[in-house]
Amino acid sequence: MEPIVRFLDLVQYDGNEPNYQFTRDLINGLLFFKAPQELNDPFEVSPVLDGRGLEKTTINKLMKVIIAMLSLSYGMTLAEAERELLRRVAHMGVEQYADIHRKQLRTLYFDLMRKNMESHGVCCFIQPNASRESLAHEKLMWSLYTNKASGVRLEFDKNALIDSIDTSSLKSAKDDLARVSRPISYQRTRPKIDVWKFFLALSKSSNEGERERIMINKIFKPYLFTKSEAWRMENEFRISIEGASNELLPFDTASLKKISLGPRCDGKVRSSLIEAFIDRIPIYDVKVSRSSYALLRKRIK
């Protein structure tokens, strides 16, 4: 089993009144997928756009790419797309048409990015290991993501969880692009997208599978799976699903392998999770050591 871990605060407040809906969602096997633009890192979904290659390319090369994009966009043969291009160029001249399309390709990239970023939802985890550094960082996760260690630590079987997520309710879900799951890549600089190379690669692609790989490498990976190395301690893993922006999706709770209750875990959350899962999932109490900066874990019988 390859574990992934999610730290959660399962209590929200409506004024002064506690709301336990998140606890009920977990018990009912529901996982929340957040809109990428609402994640807590302000640099999410914000790579740098490099348009220099698009500006410098020759008109002849640009026209070949435009023909290919017309063919892909409208289902034309290349011959039909070339005739359509000649018809359009005849109305305004090749120079003006090229200038317009340099701008339009840049806009089209943003449209593709926006469409995918607005429709996809992401669920974030960490990938634990037994190293001393990883264990030390987990102590920070309790404070960062569980409201002063009042929440829970959920450990999943990664593959079992991914396979069990039910996307049948999503109108835009597809078998081949419904989910993209991968570790975060940490970098010193923000990802830079060369718009010209992106469309050049698309224009040369020979099948749908190849185009999907280009989309993953040039849209999904830089926008959804790249962060500043300042976050490296999290060793983050993400599941991204098309059409799941701010949606709750069913998953099989059998993929949940361990539950740890924080040192300040809310009493109602604690009793609800024990009642729901104690017969089939190991549940642990986490306590603060009295003599060191350690969190001690003891299984609840």
PDB file of C-alpha atoms in Angstrom, residues 47-248:
ATOM      1  CA  PRO A  47       2.544  30.549 -14.379  1.00  0.00           C
ATOM      2  CA  VAL A  48       4.388  33.128 -16.451  1.00  0.00           C
ATOM      3  CA  LEU A  49       3.358  33.386 -20.091  1.00  0.00           C
ATOM      4  CA  ASP A  50       6.219  33.636 -22.603  1.00  0.00           C
ATOM      5  CA  GLY A  51       5.043  34.971 -25.951  1.00  0.00           C
ATOM      6  CA  ARG A  52       8.440  35.736 -27.485  1.00  0.00           C
ATOM      7  CA  GLY A  53       8.492  32.647 -29.673  1.00  0.00           C
ATOM      8  CA  LEU A  54       5.059  33.515 -31.012  1.00  0.00           C
ATOM      9  CA  GLU A  55       6.189  37.033 -31.892  1.00  0.00           C
ATOM     10  CA  LYS A  56       9.425  35.911 -33.566  1.00  0.00           C
ATOM     11  CA  THR A  57       8.173  32.997 -35.643  1.00  0.00           C
ATOM     12  CA  THR A  58       7.942  33.451 -39.401  1.00  0.00           C
ATOM     13  CA  ILE A  59       4.618  33.998 -41.135  1.00  0.00           C
ATOM     14  CA  ASN A  60       5.074  30.761 -43.078  1.00  0.00           C
ATOM     15  CA  LYS A  61       5.462  28.689 -39.862  1.00  0.00           C
ATOM     16  CA  LEU A  62       2.597  30.562 -38.218  1.00  0.00           C
ATOM     17  CA  MET A  63       0.274  29.784 -41.141  1.00  0.00           C
ATOM     18  CA  LYS A  64       1.085  26.070 -40.965  1.00  0.00           C
ATOM     19  CA  VAL A  65       0.111  26.034 -37.292  1.00  0.00           C
ATOM     20  CA  ILE A  66      -3.083  27.995 -37.994  1.00  0.00           C
ATOM     21  CA  ILE A  67      -4.069  25.462 -40.678  1.00  0.00           C
ATOM     22  CA  ALA A  68      -3.547  22.617 -38.224  1.00  0.00           C
ATOM     23  CA  MET A  69      -5.531  24.416 -35.489  1.00  0.00           C
ATOM     24  CA  LEU A  70      -8.401  25.120 -37.917  1.00  0.00           C
ATOM     25  CA  SER A  71      -8.438  21.445 -38.779  1.00  0.00           C
ATOM     26  CA  LEU A  72      -8.489  20.402 -35.108  1.00  0.00           C
ATOM     27  CA  SER A  73     -11.044  23.021 -34.050  1.00  0.00           C
ATOM     28  CA  TYR A  74     -13.576  22.509 -36.835  1.00  0.00           C
ATOM     29  CA  GLY A  75     -12.993  18.891 -37.851  1.00  0.00           C
ATOM     30  CA  MET A  76     -11.735  19.902 -41.310  1.00  0.00           C
ATOM     31  CA  THR A  77      -9.241  18.040 -43.429  1.00  0.00           C
ATOM     32  CA  LEU A  78      -5.937  19.862 -43.828  1.00  0.00           C
ATOM     33  CA  ALA A  79      -6.868  20.697 -47.426  1.00  0.00           C
ATOM     34  CA  GLU A  80     -10.184  22.201 -46.298  1.00  0.00           C
ATOM     35  CA  ALA A  81      -8.413  24.151 -43.545  1.00  0.00           C
ATOM     36  CA  GLU A  82      -5.889  25.526 -46.053  1.00  0.00           C
ATOM     37  CA  ARG A  83      -8.701  26.694 -48.348  1.00  0.00           C
ATOM     38  CA  GLU A  84     -10.428  28.348 -45.376  1.00  0.00           C
ATOM     39  CA  LEU A  85      -7.188  30.101 -44.447  1.00  0.00           C
ATOM     40  CA  LEU A  86      -6.721  31.406 -48.001  1.00  0.00           C
ATOM     41  CA  ARG A  87     -10.287  32.712 -47.972  1.00  0.00           C
ATOM     42  CA  ARG A  88      -9.684  34.591 -44.720  1.00  0.00           C
ATOM     43  CA  VAL A  89      -6.304  35.965 -45.778  1.00  0.00           C
ATOM     44  CA  ALA A  90      -7.827  37.282 -49.027  1.00  0.00           C
ATOM     45  CA  HIS A  91     -10.041  39.652 -47.022  1.00  0.00           C
ATOM     46  CA  MET A  92      -7.261  41.428 -45.078  1.00  0.00           C
ATOM     47  CA  GLY A  93      -3.820  40.446 -46.342  1.00  0.00           C
ATOM     48  CA  VAL A  94      -1.346  37.997 -44.900  1.00  0.00           C
ATOM     49  CA  GLU A  95       0.560  40.453 -42.662  1.00  0.00           C
ATOM     50  CA  GLN A  96      -2.536  41.739 -40.894  1.00  0.00           C
ATOM     51  CA  TYR A  97      -3.965  38.236 -40.570  1.00  0.00           C
ATOM     52  CA  ALA A  98      -0.696  37.010 -39.024  1.00  0.00           C
ATOM     53  CA  ASP A  99      -0.654  39.869 -36.502  1.00  0.00           C
ATOM     54  CA  ILE A 100      -4.250  39.138 -35.479  1.00  0.00           C
ATOM     55  CA  HIS A 101      -3.537  35.448 -35.015  1.00  0.00           C
ATOM     56  CA  ARG A 102      -0.464  36.012 -32.912  1.00  0.00           C
ATOM     57  CA  LYS A 103      -2.784  37.748 -30.466  1.00  0.00           C
ATOM     58  CA  GLN A 104      -5.550  35.184 -30.919  1.00  0.00           C
ATOM     59  CA  LEU A 105      -3.280  32.220 -30.164  1.00  0.00           C
ATOM     60  CA  ARG A 106      -2.196  33.899 -26.947  1.00  0.00           C
ATOM     61  CA  THR A 107      -5.855  34.465 -26.044  1.00  0.00           C
ATOM     62  CA  LEU A 108      -6.736  30.890 -27.025  1.00  0.00           C
ATOM     63  CA  TYR A 109      -4.102  29.553 -24.621  1.00  0.00           C
ATOM     64  CA  PHE A 110      -5.627  31.559 -21.784  1.00  0.00           C
ATOM     65  CA  ASP A 111      -9.096  30.350 -22.770  1.00  0.00           C
ATOM     66  CA  LEU A 112      -7.945  26.718 -22.696  1.00  0.00           C
ATOM     67  CA  MET A 113      -6.265  27.288 -19.345  1.00  0.00           C
ATOM     68  CA  ARG A 114      -9.260  29.093 -17.849  1.00  0.00           C
ATOM     69  CA  LYS A 115     -11.715  26.460 -19.079  1.00  0.00           C
ATOM     70  CA  ASN A 116      -9.703  23.674 -17.474  1.00  0.00           C
ATOM     71  CA  MET A 117      -8.894  25.540 -14.275  1.00  0.00           C
ATOM     72  CA  GLU A 118     -12.492  26.590 -13.696  1.00  0.00           C
ATOM     73  CA  SER A 119     -13.909  23.134 -14.328  1.00  0.00           C
ATOM     74  CA  HIS A 120     -11.383  21.008 -12.431  1.00  0.00           C
ATOM     75  CA  GLY A 121     -11.505  20.417  -8.698  1.00  0.00           C
ATOM     76  CA  VAL A 122      -8.487  19.368  -6.640  1.00  0.00           C
ATOM     77  CA  CYS A 123      -8.061  17.399  -3.435  1.00  0.00           C
ATOM     78  CA  CYS A 124      -4.714  17.802  -1.661  1.00  0.00           C
ATOM     79  CA  PHE A 125      -2.769  15.254   0.388  1.00  0.00           C
ATOM     80  CA  ILE A 126       0.745  14.738   1.694  1.00  0.00           C
ATOM     81  CA  GLN A 127       2.928  11.718   0.978  1.00  0.00           C
ATOM     82  CA  PRO A 128       4.395  10.606   4.327  1.00  0.00           C
ATOM     83  CA  ASN A 129       7.549   8.630   4.886  1.00  0.00           C
ATOM     84  CA  ALA A 130       9.380   7.340   7.930  1.00  0.00           C
ATOM     85  CA  SER A 131      12.165   9.935   7.866  1.00  0.00           C
ATOM     86  CA  ARG A 132      12.748  12.161  10.884  1.00  0.00           C
ATOM     87  CA  GLU A 133      12.216  15.240   8.704  1.00  0.00           C
ATOM     88  CA  SER A 134       8.846  13.994   7.423  1.00  0.00           C
ATOM     89  CA  LEU A 135       7.645  13.214  10.946  1.00  0.00           C
ATOM     90  CA  ALA A 136       8.713  16.687  12.105  1.00  0.00           C
ATOM     91  CA  HIS A 137       6.832  18.309   9.237  1.00  0.00           C
ATOM     92  CA  GLU A 138       3.683  16.375  10.091  1.00  0.00           C
ATOM     93  CA  LYS A 139       3.609  18.194  13.431  1.00  0.00           C
ATOM     94  CA  LEU A 140       3.355  21.438  11.467  1.00  0.00           C
ATOM     95  CA  MET A 141       0.508  20.013   9.364  1.00  0.00           C
ATOM     96  CA  TRP A 142      -1.538  19.501  12.528  1.00  0.00           C
ATOM     97  CA  SER A 143      -1.275  23.220  13.246  1.00  0.00           C
ATOM     98  CA  LEU A 144      -1.652  24.458   9.676  1.00  0.00           C
ATOM     99  CA  TYR A 145      -4.651  22.407   8.598  1.00  0.00           C
ATOM    100  CA  THR A 146      -6.537  21.173  11.658  1.00  0.00           C
ATOM    101  CA  ASN A 147      -7.199  24.399  13.592  1.00  0.00           C
ATOM    102  CA  LYS A 148      -4.625  24.123  16.379  1.00  0.00           C
ATOM    103  CA  ALA A 149      -4.573  20.308  16.273  1.00  0.00           C
ATOM    104  CA  SER A 150      -8.314  20.054  16.903  1.00  0.00           C
ATOM    105  CA  GLY A 151      -8.964  18.073  13.727  1.00  0.00           C
ATOM    106  CA  VAL A 152      -7.951  14.692  12.329  1.00  0.00           C
ATOM    107  CA  ARG A 153      -5.297  12.949  10.276  1.00  0.00           C
ATOM    108  CA  LEU A 154      -6.707  10.599   7.618  1.00  0.00           C
ATOM    109  CA  GLU A 155      -4.454   8.014   5.981  1.00  0.00           C
ATOM    110  CA  PHE A 156      -5.600   6.492   2.683  1.00  0.00           C
ATOM    111  CA  ASP A 157      -4.423   3.763   0.352  1.00  0.00           C
ATOM    112  CA  LYS A 158      -3.601   6.038  -2.575  1.00  0.00           C
ATOM    113  CA  ASN A 159      -4.486   3.720  -5.450  1.00  0.00           C
ATOM    114  CA  ALA A 160      -7.593   2.363  -3.746  1.00  0.00           C
ATOM    115  CA  LEU A 161      -8.848   5.891  -3.099  1.00  0.00           C
ATOM    116  CA  ILE A 162      -8.230   7.118  -6.649  1.00  0.00           C
ATOM    117  CA  ASP A 163      -9.907   4.055  -8.140  1.00  0.00           C
ATOM    118  CA  SER A 164     -12.930   4.366  -5.856  1.00  0.00           C
ATOM    119  CA  ILE A 165     -13.828   8.018  -6.504  1.00  0.00           C
ATOM    120  CA  ASP A 166     -17.182   8.072  -8.276  1.00  0.00           C
ATOM    121  CA  THR A 167     -17.380  10.683 -11.061  1.00  0.00           C
ATOM    122  CA  SER A 168     -20.648   9.426 -12.570  1.00  0.00           C
ATOM    123  CA  SER A 169     -22.548  12.501 -11.354  1.00  0.00           C
ATOM    124  CA  LEU A 170     -20.268  14.905 -13.237  1.00  0.00           C
ATOM    125  CA  LYS A 171     -21.661  16.043 -16.570  1.00  0.00           C
ATOM    126  CA  SER A 172     -18.231  16.816 -18.009  1.00  0.00           C
ATOM    127  CA  ALA A 173     -16.416  13.714 -16.742  1.00  0.00           C
ATOM    128  CA  LYS A 174     -14.692  11.585 -19.367  1.00  0.00           C
ATOM    129  CA  ASP A 175     -13.000   8.225 -18.945  1.00  0.00           C
ATOM    130  CA  ASP A 176      -9.707   9.493 -20.357  1.00  0.00           C
ATOM    131  CA  LEU A 177      -9.473  12.928 -18.728  1.00  0.00           C
ATOM    132  CA  ALA A 178     -11.743  12.584 -15.702  1.00  0.00           C
ATOM    133  CA  ARG A 179      -8.843  12.524 -13.269  1.00  0.00           C
ATOM    134  CA  VAL A 180      -5.200  13.581 -13.241  1.00  0.00           C
ATOM    135  CA  SER A 181      -3.269  12.504 -10.136  1.00  0.00           C
ATOM    136  CA  ARG A 182       0.380  13.237  -9.440  1.00  0.00           C
ATOM    137  CA  PRO A 183       2.849  14.647  -6.902  1.00  0.00           C
ATOM    138  CA  ILE A 184       3.533  18.368  -6.773  1.00  0.00           C
ATOM    139  CA  SER A 185       6.721  19.560  -8.485  1.00  0.00           C
ATOM    140  CA  TYR A 186       8.558  22.188  -6.406  1.00  0.00           C
ATOM    141  CA  GLN A 187      10.544  24.904  -8.180  1.00  0.00           C
ATOM    142  CA  ARG A 188      12.492  28.059  -7.334  1.00  0.00           C
ATOM    143  CA  THR A 189      10.861  30.009 -10.140  1.00  0.00           C
ATOM    144  CA  ARG A 190       7.297  30.101 -11.422  1.00  0.00           C
ATOM    145  CA  PRO A 191       6.663  27.852 -14.436  1.00  0.00           C
ATOM    146  CA  LYS A 192       7.052  29.623 -17.751  1.00  0.00           C
ATOM    147  CA  ILE A 193       4.819  28.638 -20.653  1.00  0.00           C
ATOM    148  CA  ASP A 194       6.093  29.097 -24.220  1.00  0.00           C
ATOM    149  CA  VAL A 195       2.835  29.676 -26.109  1.00  0.00           C
ATOM    150  CA  TRP A 196       4.399  29.088 -29.517  1.00  0.00           C
ATOM    151  CA  LYS A 197       5.882  25.711 -28.544  1.00  0.00           C
ATOM    152  CA  PHE A 198       2.524  24.701 -27.066  1.00  0.00           C
ATOM    153  CA  PHE A 199       0.583  25.314 -30.283  1.00  0.00           C
ATOM    154  CA  LEU A 200       3.403  24.000 -32.451  1.00  0.00           C
ATOM    155  CA  ALA A 201       3.276  20.724 -30.509  1.00  0.00           C
ATOM    156  CA  LEU A 202      -0.531  20.583 -30.793  1.00  0.00           C
ATOM    157  CA  SER A 203      -0.353  21.223 -34.542  1.00  0.00           C
ATOM    158  CA  LYS A 204       2.063  18.307 -35.007  1.00  0.00           C
ATOM    159  CA  SER A 205       0.136  15.863 -32.802  1.00  0.00           C
ATOM    160  CA  SER A 206      -1.204  12.859 -34.656  1.00  0.00           C
ATOM    161  CA  ASN A 207      -3.890  11.563 -32.281  1.00  0.00           C
ATOM    162  CA  GLU A 208      -6.068  12.436 -29.307  1.00  0.00           C
ATOM    163  CA  GLY A 209      -3.818  10.618 -26.831  1.00  0.00           C
ATOM    164  CA  GLU A 210      -0.824  12.710 -27.854  1.00  0.00           C
ATOM    165  CA  ARG A 211      -2.853  15.926 -27.557  1.00  0.00           C
ATOM    166  CA  GLU A 212      -3.959  14.913 -24.066  1.00  0.00           C
ATOM    167  CA  ARG A 213      -0.319  14.405 -23.029  1.00  0.00           C
ATOM    168  CA  ILE A 214       0.479  17.899 -24.325  1.00  0.00           C
ATOM    169  CA  MET A 215      -2.431  19.324 -22.333  1.00  0.00           C
ATOM    170  CA  ILE A 216      -1.235  17.578 -19.167  1.00  0.00           C
ATOM    171  CA  ASN A 217       2.360  18.771 -19.588  1.00  0.00           C
ATOM    172  CA  LYS A 218       1.546  22.327 -20.716  1.00  0.00           C
ATOM    173  CA  ILE A 219      -1.736  23.055 -18.916  1.00  0.00           C
ATOM    174  CA  PHE A 220      -2.306  20.736 -15.946  1.00  0.00           C
ATOM    175  CA  LYS A 221       1.243  20.255 -14.713  1.00  0.00           C
ATOM    176  CA  PRO A 222       2.341  23.935 -14.584  1.00  0.00           C
ATOM    177  CA  TYR A 223      -1.009  25.227 -13.371  1.00  0.00           C
ATOM    178  CA  LEU A 224      -2.139  22.532 -10.938  1.00  0.00           C
ATOM    179  CA  PHE A 225       0.944  20.537 -10.013  1.00  0.00           C
ATOM    180  CA  THR A 226       3.749  23.098  -9.582  1.00  0.00           C
ATOM    181  CA  LYS A 227       4.451  25.158  -6.454  1.00  0.00           C
ATOM    182  CA  SER A 228       7.216  27.201  -4.870  1.00  0.00           C
ATOM    183  CA  GLU A 229       9.921  25.162  -3.167  1.00  0.00           C
ATOM    184  CA  ALA A 230       8.942  27.013   0.034  1.00  0.00           C
ATOM    185  CA  TRP A 231       6.142  24.401   0.265  1.00  0.00           C
ATOM    186  CA  ARG A 232       8.446  21.439  -0.269  1.00  0.00           C
ATOM    187  CA  MET A 233       8.054  20.244   3.323  1.00  0.00           C
ATOM    188  CA  GLU A 234       4.476  19.206   2.531  1.00  0.00           C
ATOM    189  CA  ASN A 235       5.532  16.646  -0.084  1.00  0.00           C
ATOM    190  CA  GLU A 236       2.101  17.172  -1.602  1.00  0.00           C
ATOM    191  CA  PHE A 237       0.111  14.826  -3.811  1.00  0.00           C
ATOM    192  CA  ARG A 238      -3.010  15.989  -5.648  1.00  0.00           C
ATOM    193  CA  ILE A 239      -5.995  14.397  -7.267  1.00  0.00           C
ATOM    194  CA  SER A 240      -7.591  16.623  -9.910  1.00  0.00           C
ATOM    195  CA  ILE A 241     -10.929  15.753 -11.479  1.00  0.00           C
ATOM    196  CA  GLU A 242     -12.630  17.397 -14.423  1.00  0.00           C
ATOM    197  CA  GLY A 243     -15.969  19.001 -13.619  1.00  0.00           C
ATOM    198  CA  ALA A 244     -15.448  18.636  -9.849  1.00  0.00           C
ATOM    199  CA  SER A 245     -14.822  22.289  -8.934  1.00  0.00           C
ATOM    200  CA  ASN A 246     -16.201  22.796  -5.382  1.00  0.00           C
ATOM    201  CA  GLU A 247     -17.999  19.445  -5.543  1.00  0.00           C
ATOM    202  CA  LEU A 248     -18.407  16.560  -3.099  1.00  0.00           C
TER     203      LEU A 248
END
